[in-house]
Coordinates of C-alpha atoms in Angstrom, one line a residue:
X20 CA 0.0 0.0 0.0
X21 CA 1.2 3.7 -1.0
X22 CA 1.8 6.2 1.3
X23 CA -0.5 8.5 -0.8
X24 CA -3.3 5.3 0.0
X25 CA -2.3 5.2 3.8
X26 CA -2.5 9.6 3.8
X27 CA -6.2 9.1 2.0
X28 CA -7.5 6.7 4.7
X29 CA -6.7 10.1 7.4
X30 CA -8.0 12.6 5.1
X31 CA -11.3 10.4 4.8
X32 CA -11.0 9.9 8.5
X33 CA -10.3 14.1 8.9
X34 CA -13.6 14.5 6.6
X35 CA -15.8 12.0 8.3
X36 CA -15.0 14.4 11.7
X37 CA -15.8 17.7 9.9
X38 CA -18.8 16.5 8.6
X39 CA -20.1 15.0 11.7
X40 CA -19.1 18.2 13.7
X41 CA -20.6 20.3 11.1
X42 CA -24.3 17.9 10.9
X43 CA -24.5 18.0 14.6
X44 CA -23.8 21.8 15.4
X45 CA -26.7 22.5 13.0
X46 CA -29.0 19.8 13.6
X47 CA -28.5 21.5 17.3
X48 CA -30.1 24.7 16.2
X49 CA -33.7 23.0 15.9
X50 CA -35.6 22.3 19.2
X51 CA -37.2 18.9 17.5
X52 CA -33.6 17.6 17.4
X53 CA -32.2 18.0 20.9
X54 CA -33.7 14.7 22.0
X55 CA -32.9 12.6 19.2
X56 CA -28.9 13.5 19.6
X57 CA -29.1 13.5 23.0
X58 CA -30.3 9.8 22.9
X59 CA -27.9 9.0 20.6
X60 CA -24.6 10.2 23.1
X61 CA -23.6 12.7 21.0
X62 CA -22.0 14.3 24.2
X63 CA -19.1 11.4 24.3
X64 CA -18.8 11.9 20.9
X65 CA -18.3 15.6 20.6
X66 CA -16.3 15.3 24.0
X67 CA -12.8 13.8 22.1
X68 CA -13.5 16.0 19.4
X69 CA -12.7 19.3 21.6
X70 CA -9.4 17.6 21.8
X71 CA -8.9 17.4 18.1
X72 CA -5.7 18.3 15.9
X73 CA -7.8 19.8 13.8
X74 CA -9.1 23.5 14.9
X75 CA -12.0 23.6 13.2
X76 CA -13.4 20.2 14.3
X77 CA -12.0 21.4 17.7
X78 CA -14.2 25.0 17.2
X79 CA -17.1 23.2 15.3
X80 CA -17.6 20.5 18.3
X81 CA -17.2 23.3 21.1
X82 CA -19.7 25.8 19.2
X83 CA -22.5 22.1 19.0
X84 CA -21.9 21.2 22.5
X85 CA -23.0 24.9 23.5
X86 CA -26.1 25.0 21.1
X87 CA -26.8 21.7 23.0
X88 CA -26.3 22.9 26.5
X89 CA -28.2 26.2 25.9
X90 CA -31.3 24.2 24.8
X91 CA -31.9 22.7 28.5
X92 CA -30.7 22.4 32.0
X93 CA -30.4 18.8 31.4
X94 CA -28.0 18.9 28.8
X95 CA -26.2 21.6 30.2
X96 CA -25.6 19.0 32.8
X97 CA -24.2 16.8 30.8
X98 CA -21.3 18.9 29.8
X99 CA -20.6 19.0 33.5
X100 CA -20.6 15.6 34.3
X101 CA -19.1 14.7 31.2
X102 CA -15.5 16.9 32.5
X103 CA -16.1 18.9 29.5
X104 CA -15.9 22.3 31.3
X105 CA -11.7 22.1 32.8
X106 CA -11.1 21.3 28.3
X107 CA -12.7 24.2 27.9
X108 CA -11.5 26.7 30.3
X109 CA -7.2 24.9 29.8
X110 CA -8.1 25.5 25.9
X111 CA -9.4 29.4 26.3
X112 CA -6.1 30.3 27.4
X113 CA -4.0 28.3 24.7
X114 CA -6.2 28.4 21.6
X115 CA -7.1 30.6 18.9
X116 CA -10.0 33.3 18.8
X117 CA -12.4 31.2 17.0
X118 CA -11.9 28.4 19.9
X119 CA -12.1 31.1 22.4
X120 CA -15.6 32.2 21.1
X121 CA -16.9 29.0 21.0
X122 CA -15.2 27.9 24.2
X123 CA -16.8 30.9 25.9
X124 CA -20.3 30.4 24.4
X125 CA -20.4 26.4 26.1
X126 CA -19.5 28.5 29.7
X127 CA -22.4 30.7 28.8
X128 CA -24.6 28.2 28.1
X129 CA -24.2 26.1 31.1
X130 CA -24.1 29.1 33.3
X131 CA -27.6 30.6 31.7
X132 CA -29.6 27.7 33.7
X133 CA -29.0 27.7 37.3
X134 CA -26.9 29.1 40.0
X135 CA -26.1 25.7 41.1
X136 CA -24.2 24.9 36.8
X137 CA -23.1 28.5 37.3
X138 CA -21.5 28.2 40.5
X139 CA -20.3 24.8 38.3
X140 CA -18.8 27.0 36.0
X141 CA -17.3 28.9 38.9
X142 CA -15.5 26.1 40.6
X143 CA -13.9 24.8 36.9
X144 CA -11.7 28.0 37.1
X145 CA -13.6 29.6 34.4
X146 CA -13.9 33.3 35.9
X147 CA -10.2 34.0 35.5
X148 CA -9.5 32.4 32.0
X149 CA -13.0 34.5 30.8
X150 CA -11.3 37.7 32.6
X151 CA -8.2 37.4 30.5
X152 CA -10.1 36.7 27.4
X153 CA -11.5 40.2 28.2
X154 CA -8.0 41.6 27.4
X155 CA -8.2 39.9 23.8
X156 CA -7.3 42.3 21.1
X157 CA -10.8 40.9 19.2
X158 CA -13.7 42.3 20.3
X159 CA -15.6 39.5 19.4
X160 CA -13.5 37.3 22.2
X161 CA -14.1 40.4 24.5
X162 CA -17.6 39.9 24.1
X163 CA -18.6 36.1 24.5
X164 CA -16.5 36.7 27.8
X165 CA -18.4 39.2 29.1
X166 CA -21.6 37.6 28.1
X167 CA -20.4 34.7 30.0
X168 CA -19.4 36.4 32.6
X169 CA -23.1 38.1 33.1
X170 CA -24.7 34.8 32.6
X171 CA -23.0 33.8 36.1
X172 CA -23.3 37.2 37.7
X173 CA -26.6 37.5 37.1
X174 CA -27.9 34.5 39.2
X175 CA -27.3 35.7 43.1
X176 CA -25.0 38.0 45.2
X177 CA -22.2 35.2 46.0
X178 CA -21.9 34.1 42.2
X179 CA -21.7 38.2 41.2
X180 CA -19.0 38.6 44.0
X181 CA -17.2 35.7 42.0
X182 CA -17.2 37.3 39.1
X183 CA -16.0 41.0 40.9
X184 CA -13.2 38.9 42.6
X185 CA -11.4 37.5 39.7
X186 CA -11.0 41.3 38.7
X187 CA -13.3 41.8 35.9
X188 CA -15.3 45.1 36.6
X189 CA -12.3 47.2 35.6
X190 CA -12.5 45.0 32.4
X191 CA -15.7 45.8 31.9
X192 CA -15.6 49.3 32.0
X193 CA -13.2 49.5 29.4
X194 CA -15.0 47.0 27.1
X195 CA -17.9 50.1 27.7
X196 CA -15.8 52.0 25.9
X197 CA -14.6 50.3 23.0
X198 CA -16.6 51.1 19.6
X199 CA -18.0 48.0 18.7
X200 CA -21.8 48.9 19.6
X201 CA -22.2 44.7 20.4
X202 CA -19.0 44.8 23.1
X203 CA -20.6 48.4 24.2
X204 CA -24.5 46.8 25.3
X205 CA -23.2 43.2 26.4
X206 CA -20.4 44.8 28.9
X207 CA -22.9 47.5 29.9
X208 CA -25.7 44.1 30.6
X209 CA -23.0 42.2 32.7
X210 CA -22.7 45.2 34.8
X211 CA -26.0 45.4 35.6
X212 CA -26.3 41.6 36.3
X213 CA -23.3 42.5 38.9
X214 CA -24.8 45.9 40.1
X215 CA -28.4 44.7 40.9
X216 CA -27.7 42.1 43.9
X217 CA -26.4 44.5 46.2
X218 CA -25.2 48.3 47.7
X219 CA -21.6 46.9 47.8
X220 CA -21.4 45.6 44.4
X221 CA -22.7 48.5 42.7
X222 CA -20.2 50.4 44.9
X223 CA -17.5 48.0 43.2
X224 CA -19.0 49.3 39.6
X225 CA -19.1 53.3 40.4
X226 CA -15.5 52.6 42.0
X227 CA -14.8 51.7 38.3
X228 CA -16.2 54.9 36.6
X229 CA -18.3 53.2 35.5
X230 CA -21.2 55.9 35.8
X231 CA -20.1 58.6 33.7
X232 CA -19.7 56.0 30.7
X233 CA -22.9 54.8 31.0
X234 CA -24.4 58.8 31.3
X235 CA -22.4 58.8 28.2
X236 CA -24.7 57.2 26.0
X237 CA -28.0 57.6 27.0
X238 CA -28.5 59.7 23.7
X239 CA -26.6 57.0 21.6
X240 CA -28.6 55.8 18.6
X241 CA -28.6 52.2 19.4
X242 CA -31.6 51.1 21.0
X243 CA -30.4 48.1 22.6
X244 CA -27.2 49.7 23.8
X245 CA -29.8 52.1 25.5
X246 CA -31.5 49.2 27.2
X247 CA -28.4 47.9 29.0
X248 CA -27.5 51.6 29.7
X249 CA -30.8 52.6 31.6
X250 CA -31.2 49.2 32.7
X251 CA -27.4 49.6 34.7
X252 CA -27.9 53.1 35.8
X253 CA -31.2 51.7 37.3
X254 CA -29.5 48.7 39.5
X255 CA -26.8 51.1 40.6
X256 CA -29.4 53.9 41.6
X257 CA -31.7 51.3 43.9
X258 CA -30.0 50.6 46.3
X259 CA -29.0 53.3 48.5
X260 CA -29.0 57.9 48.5
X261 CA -25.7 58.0 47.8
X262 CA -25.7 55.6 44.7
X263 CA -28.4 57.6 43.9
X264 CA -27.1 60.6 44.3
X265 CA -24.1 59.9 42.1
X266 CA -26.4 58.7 39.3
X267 CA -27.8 62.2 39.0
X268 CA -24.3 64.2 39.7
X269 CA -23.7 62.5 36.2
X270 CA -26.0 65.2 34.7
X271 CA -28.5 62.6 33.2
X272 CA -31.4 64.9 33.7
X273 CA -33.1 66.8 31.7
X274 CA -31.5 64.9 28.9
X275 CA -33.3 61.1 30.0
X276 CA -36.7 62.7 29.8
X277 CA -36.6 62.9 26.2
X278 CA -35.8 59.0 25.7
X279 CA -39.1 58.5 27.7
X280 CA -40.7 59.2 24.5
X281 CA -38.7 56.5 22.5
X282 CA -40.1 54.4 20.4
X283 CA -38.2 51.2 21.9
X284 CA -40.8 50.1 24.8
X285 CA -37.9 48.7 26.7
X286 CA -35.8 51.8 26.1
X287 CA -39.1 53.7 28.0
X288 CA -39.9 51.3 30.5
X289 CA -36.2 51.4 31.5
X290 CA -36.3 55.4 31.9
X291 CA -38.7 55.2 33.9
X292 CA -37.8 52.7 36.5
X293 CA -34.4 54.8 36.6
X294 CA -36.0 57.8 37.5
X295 CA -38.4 55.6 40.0
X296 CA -34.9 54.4 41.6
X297 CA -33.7 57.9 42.1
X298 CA -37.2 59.6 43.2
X299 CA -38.2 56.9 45.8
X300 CA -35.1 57.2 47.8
X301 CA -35.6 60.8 49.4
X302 CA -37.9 64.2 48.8
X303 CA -35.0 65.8 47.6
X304 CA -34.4 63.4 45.1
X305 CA -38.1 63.7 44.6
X306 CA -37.8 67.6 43.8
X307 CA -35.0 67.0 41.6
X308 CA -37.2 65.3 39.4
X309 CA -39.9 67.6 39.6
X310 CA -37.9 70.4 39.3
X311 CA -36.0 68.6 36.2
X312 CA -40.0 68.4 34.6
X313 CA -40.0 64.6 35.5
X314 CA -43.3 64.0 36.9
X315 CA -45.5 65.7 33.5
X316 CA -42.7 63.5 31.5
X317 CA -43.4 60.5 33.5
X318 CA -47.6 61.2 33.4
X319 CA -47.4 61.7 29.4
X320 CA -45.4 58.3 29.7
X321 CA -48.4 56.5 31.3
X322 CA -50.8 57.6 28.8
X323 CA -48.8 56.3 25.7
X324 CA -48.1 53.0 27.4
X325 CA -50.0 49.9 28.4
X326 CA -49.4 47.4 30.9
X327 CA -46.1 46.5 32.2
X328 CA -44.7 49.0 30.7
X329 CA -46.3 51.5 31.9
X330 CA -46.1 50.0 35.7
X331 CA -42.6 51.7 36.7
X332 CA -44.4 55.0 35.8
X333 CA -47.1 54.5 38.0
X334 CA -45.3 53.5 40.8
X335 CA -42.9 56.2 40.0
X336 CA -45.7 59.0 40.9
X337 CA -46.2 56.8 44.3
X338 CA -42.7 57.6 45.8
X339 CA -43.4 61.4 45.2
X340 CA -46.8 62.3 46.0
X341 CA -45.6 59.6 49.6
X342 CA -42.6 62.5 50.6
X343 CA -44.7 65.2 51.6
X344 CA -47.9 67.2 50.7
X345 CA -45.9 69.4 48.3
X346 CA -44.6 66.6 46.0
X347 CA -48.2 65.6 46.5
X348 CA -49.9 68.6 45.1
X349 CA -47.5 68.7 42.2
X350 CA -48.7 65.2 41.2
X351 CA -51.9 66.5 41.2
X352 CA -50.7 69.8 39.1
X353 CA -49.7 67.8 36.6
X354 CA -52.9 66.0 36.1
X355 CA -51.3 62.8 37.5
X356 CA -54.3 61.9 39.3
X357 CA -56.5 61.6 36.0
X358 CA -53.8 59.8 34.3
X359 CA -53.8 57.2 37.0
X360 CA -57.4 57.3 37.2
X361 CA -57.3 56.5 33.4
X362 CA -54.8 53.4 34.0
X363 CA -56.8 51.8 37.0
X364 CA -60.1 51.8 34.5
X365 CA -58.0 50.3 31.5
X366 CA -56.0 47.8 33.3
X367 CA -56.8 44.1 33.2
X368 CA -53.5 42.9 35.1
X369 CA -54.3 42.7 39.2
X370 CA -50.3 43.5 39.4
X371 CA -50.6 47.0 37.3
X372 CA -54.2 48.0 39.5
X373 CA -52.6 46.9 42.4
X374 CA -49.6 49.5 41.9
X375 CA -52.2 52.2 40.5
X376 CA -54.1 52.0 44.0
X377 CA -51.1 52.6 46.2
X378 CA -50.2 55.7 44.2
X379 CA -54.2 56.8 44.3
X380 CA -53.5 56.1 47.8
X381 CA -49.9 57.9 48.4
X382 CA -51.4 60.9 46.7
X383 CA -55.3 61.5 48.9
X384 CA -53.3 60.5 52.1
X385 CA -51.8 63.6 53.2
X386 CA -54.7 66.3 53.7
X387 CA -58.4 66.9 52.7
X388 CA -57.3 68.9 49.5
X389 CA -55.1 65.9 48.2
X390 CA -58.2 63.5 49.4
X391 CA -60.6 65.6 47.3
X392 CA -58.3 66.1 44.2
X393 CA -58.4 62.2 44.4
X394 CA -61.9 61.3 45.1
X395 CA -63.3 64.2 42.6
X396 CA -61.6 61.4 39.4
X397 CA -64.2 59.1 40.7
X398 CA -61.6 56.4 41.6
X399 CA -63.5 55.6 44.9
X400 CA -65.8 53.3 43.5
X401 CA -63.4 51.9 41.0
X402 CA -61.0 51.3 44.1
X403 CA -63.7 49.5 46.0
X404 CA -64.2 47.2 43.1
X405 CA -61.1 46.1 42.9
X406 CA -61.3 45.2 46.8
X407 CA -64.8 43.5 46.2
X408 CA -63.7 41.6 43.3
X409 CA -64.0 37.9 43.8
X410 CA -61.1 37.2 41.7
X411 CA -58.7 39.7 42.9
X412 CA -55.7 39.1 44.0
X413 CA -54.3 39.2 47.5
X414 CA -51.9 42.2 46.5
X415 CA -54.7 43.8 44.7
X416 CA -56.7 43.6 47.6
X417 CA -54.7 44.9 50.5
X418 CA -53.3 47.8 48.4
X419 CA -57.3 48.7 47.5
X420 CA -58.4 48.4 50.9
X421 CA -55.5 50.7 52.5
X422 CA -55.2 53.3 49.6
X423 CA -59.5 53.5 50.1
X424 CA -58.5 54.0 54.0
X425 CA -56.3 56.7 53.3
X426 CA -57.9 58.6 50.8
X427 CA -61.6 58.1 53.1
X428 CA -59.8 59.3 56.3
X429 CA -58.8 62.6 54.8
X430 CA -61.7 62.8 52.5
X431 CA -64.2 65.8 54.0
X432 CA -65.7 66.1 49.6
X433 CA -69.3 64.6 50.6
X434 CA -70.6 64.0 47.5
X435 CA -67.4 61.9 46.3
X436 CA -68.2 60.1 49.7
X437 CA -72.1 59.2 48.9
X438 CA -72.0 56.3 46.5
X439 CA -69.5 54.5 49.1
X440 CA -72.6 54.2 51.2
X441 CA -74.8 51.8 49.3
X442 CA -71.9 49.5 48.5
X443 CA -68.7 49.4 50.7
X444 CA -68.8 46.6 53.5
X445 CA -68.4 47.4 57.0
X446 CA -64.9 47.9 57.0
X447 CA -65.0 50.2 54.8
X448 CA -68.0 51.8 55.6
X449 CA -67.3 52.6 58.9
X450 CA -64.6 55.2 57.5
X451 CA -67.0 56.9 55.6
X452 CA -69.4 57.2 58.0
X453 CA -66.7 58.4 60.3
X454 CA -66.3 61.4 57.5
X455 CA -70.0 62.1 57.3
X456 CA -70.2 62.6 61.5
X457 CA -67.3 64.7 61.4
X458 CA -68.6 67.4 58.3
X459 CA -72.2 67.2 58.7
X460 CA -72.8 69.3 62.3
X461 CA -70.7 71.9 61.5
X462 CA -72.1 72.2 57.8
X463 CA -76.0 73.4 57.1
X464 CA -76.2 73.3 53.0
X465 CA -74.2 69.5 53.6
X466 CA -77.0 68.8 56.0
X467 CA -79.9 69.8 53.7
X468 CA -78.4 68.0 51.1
X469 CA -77.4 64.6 52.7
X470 CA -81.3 64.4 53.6
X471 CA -82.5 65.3 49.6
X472 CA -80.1 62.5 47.9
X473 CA -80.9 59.8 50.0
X474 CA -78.1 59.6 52.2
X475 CA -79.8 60.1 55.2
X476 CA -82.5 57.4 54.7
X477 CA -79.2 55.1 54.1
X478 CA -77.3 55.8 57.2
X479 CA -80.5 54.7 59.3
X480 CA -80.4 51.4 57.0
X481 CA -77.1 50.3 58.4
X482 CA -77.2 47.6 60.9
X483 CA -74.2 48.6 63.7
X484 CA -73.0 46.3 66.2
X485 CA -74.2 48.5 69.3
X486 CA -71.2 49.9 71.1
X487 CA -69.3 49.9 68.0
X488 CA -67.1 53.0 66.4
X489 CA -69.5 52.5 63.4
X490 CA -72.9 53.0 65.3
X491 CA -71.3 56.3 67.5
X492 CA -70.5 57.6 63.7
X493 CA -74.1 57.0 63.0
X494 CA -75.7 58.6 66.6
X495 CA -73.5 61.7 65.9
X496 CA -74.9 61.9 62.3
X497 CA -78.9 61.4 63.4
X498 CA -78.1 64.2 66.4
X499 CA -77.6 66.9 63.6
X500 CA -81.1 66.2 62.8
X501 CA -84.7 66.3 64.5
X502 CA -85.9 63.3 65.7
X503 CA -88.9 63.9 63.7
X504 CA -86.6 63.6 60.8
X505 CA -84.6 61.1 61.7
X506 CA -87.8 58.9 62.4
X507 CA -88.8 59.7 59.3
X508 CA -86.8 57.8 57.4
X509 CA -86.3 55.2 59.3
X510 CA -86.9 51.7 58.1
X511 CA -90.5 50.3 58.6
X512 CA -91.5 53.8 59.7
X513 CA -94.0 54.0 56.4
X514 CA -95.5 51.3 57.8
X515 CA -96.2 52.8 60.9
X516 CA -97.9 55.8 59.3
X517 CA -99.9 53.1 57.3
X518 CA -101.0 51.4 60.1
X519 CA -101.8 54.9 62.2
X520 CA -103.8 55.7 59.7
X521 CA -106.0 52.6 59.5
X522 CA -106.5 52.4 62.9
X523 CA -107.3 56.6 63.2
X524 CA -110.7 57.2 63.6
X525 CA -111.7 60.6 62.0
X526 CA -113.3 62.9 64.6
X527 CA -116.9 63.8 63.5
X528 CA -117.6 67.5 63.1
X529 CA -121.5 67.1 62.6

């Protein structure tokens, strides 16, 4: 046999690899062909071929086993039990860019699942080879690190604190810099997945500069760069004044008010849970926003959205209108009230009502003005609907009930108060017959009127436990009145005439 025979049979051999490689990494990329391969081993299979002289059967296997692992927790298993992961993370630091890519996708995709693969992924010695492959000249490399490094980051505190311990915030930071728009949004994503866990880790991120990058590029024309951006700034803001505080030293305001009118919905909803962050923390922070023209941004916001979206607006105008009466009254200025009243009648989502109540509630809690500008929108009944509702949630419930109790115990607007009487149940009830006993003796035209629309005739219709706060708010309303009155409508006391007058015997005049 010829050497030129002997050198076919490892070329056929080399050929039989590629192809297999190649069949299996895109057979991979359809959901209906996961089980099939995986019953057929093709982990032990690809496994050798990682090892492989060739680099392109080596990259090709790598880049088949992660489309495998990122299709289930199960599979992504696999490549751990299998001893696939130490390959991977020796052959990041000796092999080509191409293997480095693919190498870094398999981390990524075993990481994506649970904190317990992540931490998996973790304990391999993966974090420092995927910080080194941050300092790749290719930005490509840069990237499938950094995606791989969020992917860990993003599960809990102890995996982000991993990831911040082998050194690659710093890393990250600069990979915010670089032009490639695709390096820019994933680095910007992976430092929100570390920032959101805790105050100390987004301390470890603004110790990096990594503030005044981000503020950067909040007018950038990328829309998903802008999502990472606001999304970061967000995680970093939450947690504490200070972080807070250092968010907005970066001048982002006015200039993030204008992206609230993007036409990317996560681009909006973003904004606005950033400037939720930074309002809810104190009412300074609160009248920087105001000031800034954030709360009429924020209501126009609420109008052109639905649902979730919308939700960080909402609860947005909460956190103000809850610092003090002022903040209050310039929700209520800025026709926040009728927005919200708007969004509790359109919403379908318990979650969404749920957060529009407490902000009703935030708003009418603070004096009887506030509780009128609420209760004039109508959103008393509409709030006791959603507390009545059979199907409500819990949530939904208790945030109706105590944004009713708020609004009710400042509430002195009678007629907004009326309706509540012929259909709120006794918890309820009692607090607006508590307002009625407290208006009605020092009020003549309130008096007058509370008899002529039938409110009267309803308060002797309520059955009180005797001794009860309920019935004392009911004695002190019927003492502003006659008896005669009082009496009057009383129930059954129609009856009485009736039966006086079938029993009177007409005095003869002849």
């Amino acid at each position: 046999m010829s050497s030129r025979q002997v050198l076919q049979s490892f070329e056929e051999y080399q050929k039989a690899r590629t192809t297999f490689v190649q069949t299996v990494a895109e057979l991979a990329t359809r959901a209906q062909n996961i089980e099939t391969l995986q019953n057929a081993g093709v982990m032990s299979l690809l496994r050798p071929l990682l090892l492989d002289i060739v680099p392109t059967i080596q990259q090709t296997a790598a880049l088949a086993l992660g489309r495998l692992a990122n299709h289930n927790d199960e599979l992504a298993e696999a490549v751990v039990k299998g001893d696939i992961l130490p390959q991977l993370v020796y052959s990041l630091a000796e092999q080509n860019r191409f293997y480095k890519k693919a190498a870094a996708f398999v981390l990524r995709a075993v990481a994506r699942h649970s904190p317990e693969l992540a931490q998996s992924v973790v304990d391999c010695g993966a974090l420092d080879a995927l910080v080194i492959c941050l300092e790749e000249f290719d930005p490509t490399v840069k990237e499938a690190a950094a995606w791989a490094l969020g992917y860990v980051a993003r599960h809990n505190a102890e995996l982000a604190q991993a990831v911040v311990d082998a050194g690659a915030v710093p890393l990250l930071v600069l990979c915010i810099q670089e032009p490639e728009l695709g390096l820019k949004r994933i680095a910007a994503s992976t430092v929100s997945d570390i920032a959101k866990h805790s105050a100390e880790l987004a301390q470890t991120i603004v110790d990096a500069g990594a503030i005044a990058h981000l503020a950067q590029m909040i007018l950038n024309n990328d829309e998903k760069l802008k999502r990472q951006v606001f999304s970061a700034l967000s995680q970093i803001s939450k947690h504490s004044v200070d972080l807070a505080e250092m968010v907005v030293e970066a001048e982002i305001f006015p200039a993030v008010l204008t992206c609230l009118r993007d036409p990317d919905e996560y681009v909006k909803k973003n904004v606005a849970t950033l400037i939720r962050e930074i309002a809810k923390h104190t009412p300074e922070l609160s009248q920087l926003v105001v000031n800034a023209g954030g709360v009429a941004a924020i209501i126009d916001f609420i109008a052109d959205t639905k649902g979730n979206v919308r939700l960080p607006g909402v609860m947005m105008l909460g956190y103000v209108a809850a610092h003090s009466e002022n903040l209050s009254m310039a929700v209520i200025a800025s026709k926040g009230v009728n927005q919200l009243a708007i969004t509790l009648h359109e919403e379908t989502e318990d979650h969404v009502q749920a957060a529009t109540a407490w902000s009703l509630g935030q708003i009418g809690r603070h004096t009887p003005e506030h509780a009128k500008s609420v209760a004039a929108a109508n959103v008393l009944p509409k709030l006791l609907a959603c507390y009545m509702r059979a199907d409500a949630s819990e949530d939904l419930q208790t945030k109706s009930k105590n944004a009713l109790k708020n609004i009710l115990q400042k509430c002195v607007h009678l007629p907004s108060l009326e309706p509540l009487l012929h259909d709120a149940p006794p918890n309820i009830l009692k607090h607006v017959v508590a307002q009625f006993s407290k208006v009605l003796p020092h009020d003549q035209k309130a008096r007058r009127l509370f008899v002529t629309s039938g409110g009267l005739k309803k308060i002797q219709e309520i059955k009180a436990e005797p001794g009860s706060a309920l019935a004392e708010y009911i004695t002190s309303i019927n003492n502003c009145y006659p008896d005669e009155i009082v009496k009057y409508y009383s129930p059954g006391y129609s009856e009485e005439l009736l039966e006086r007058v079938e029993h009177y015997q007409p005095v003869s005049t002849m």
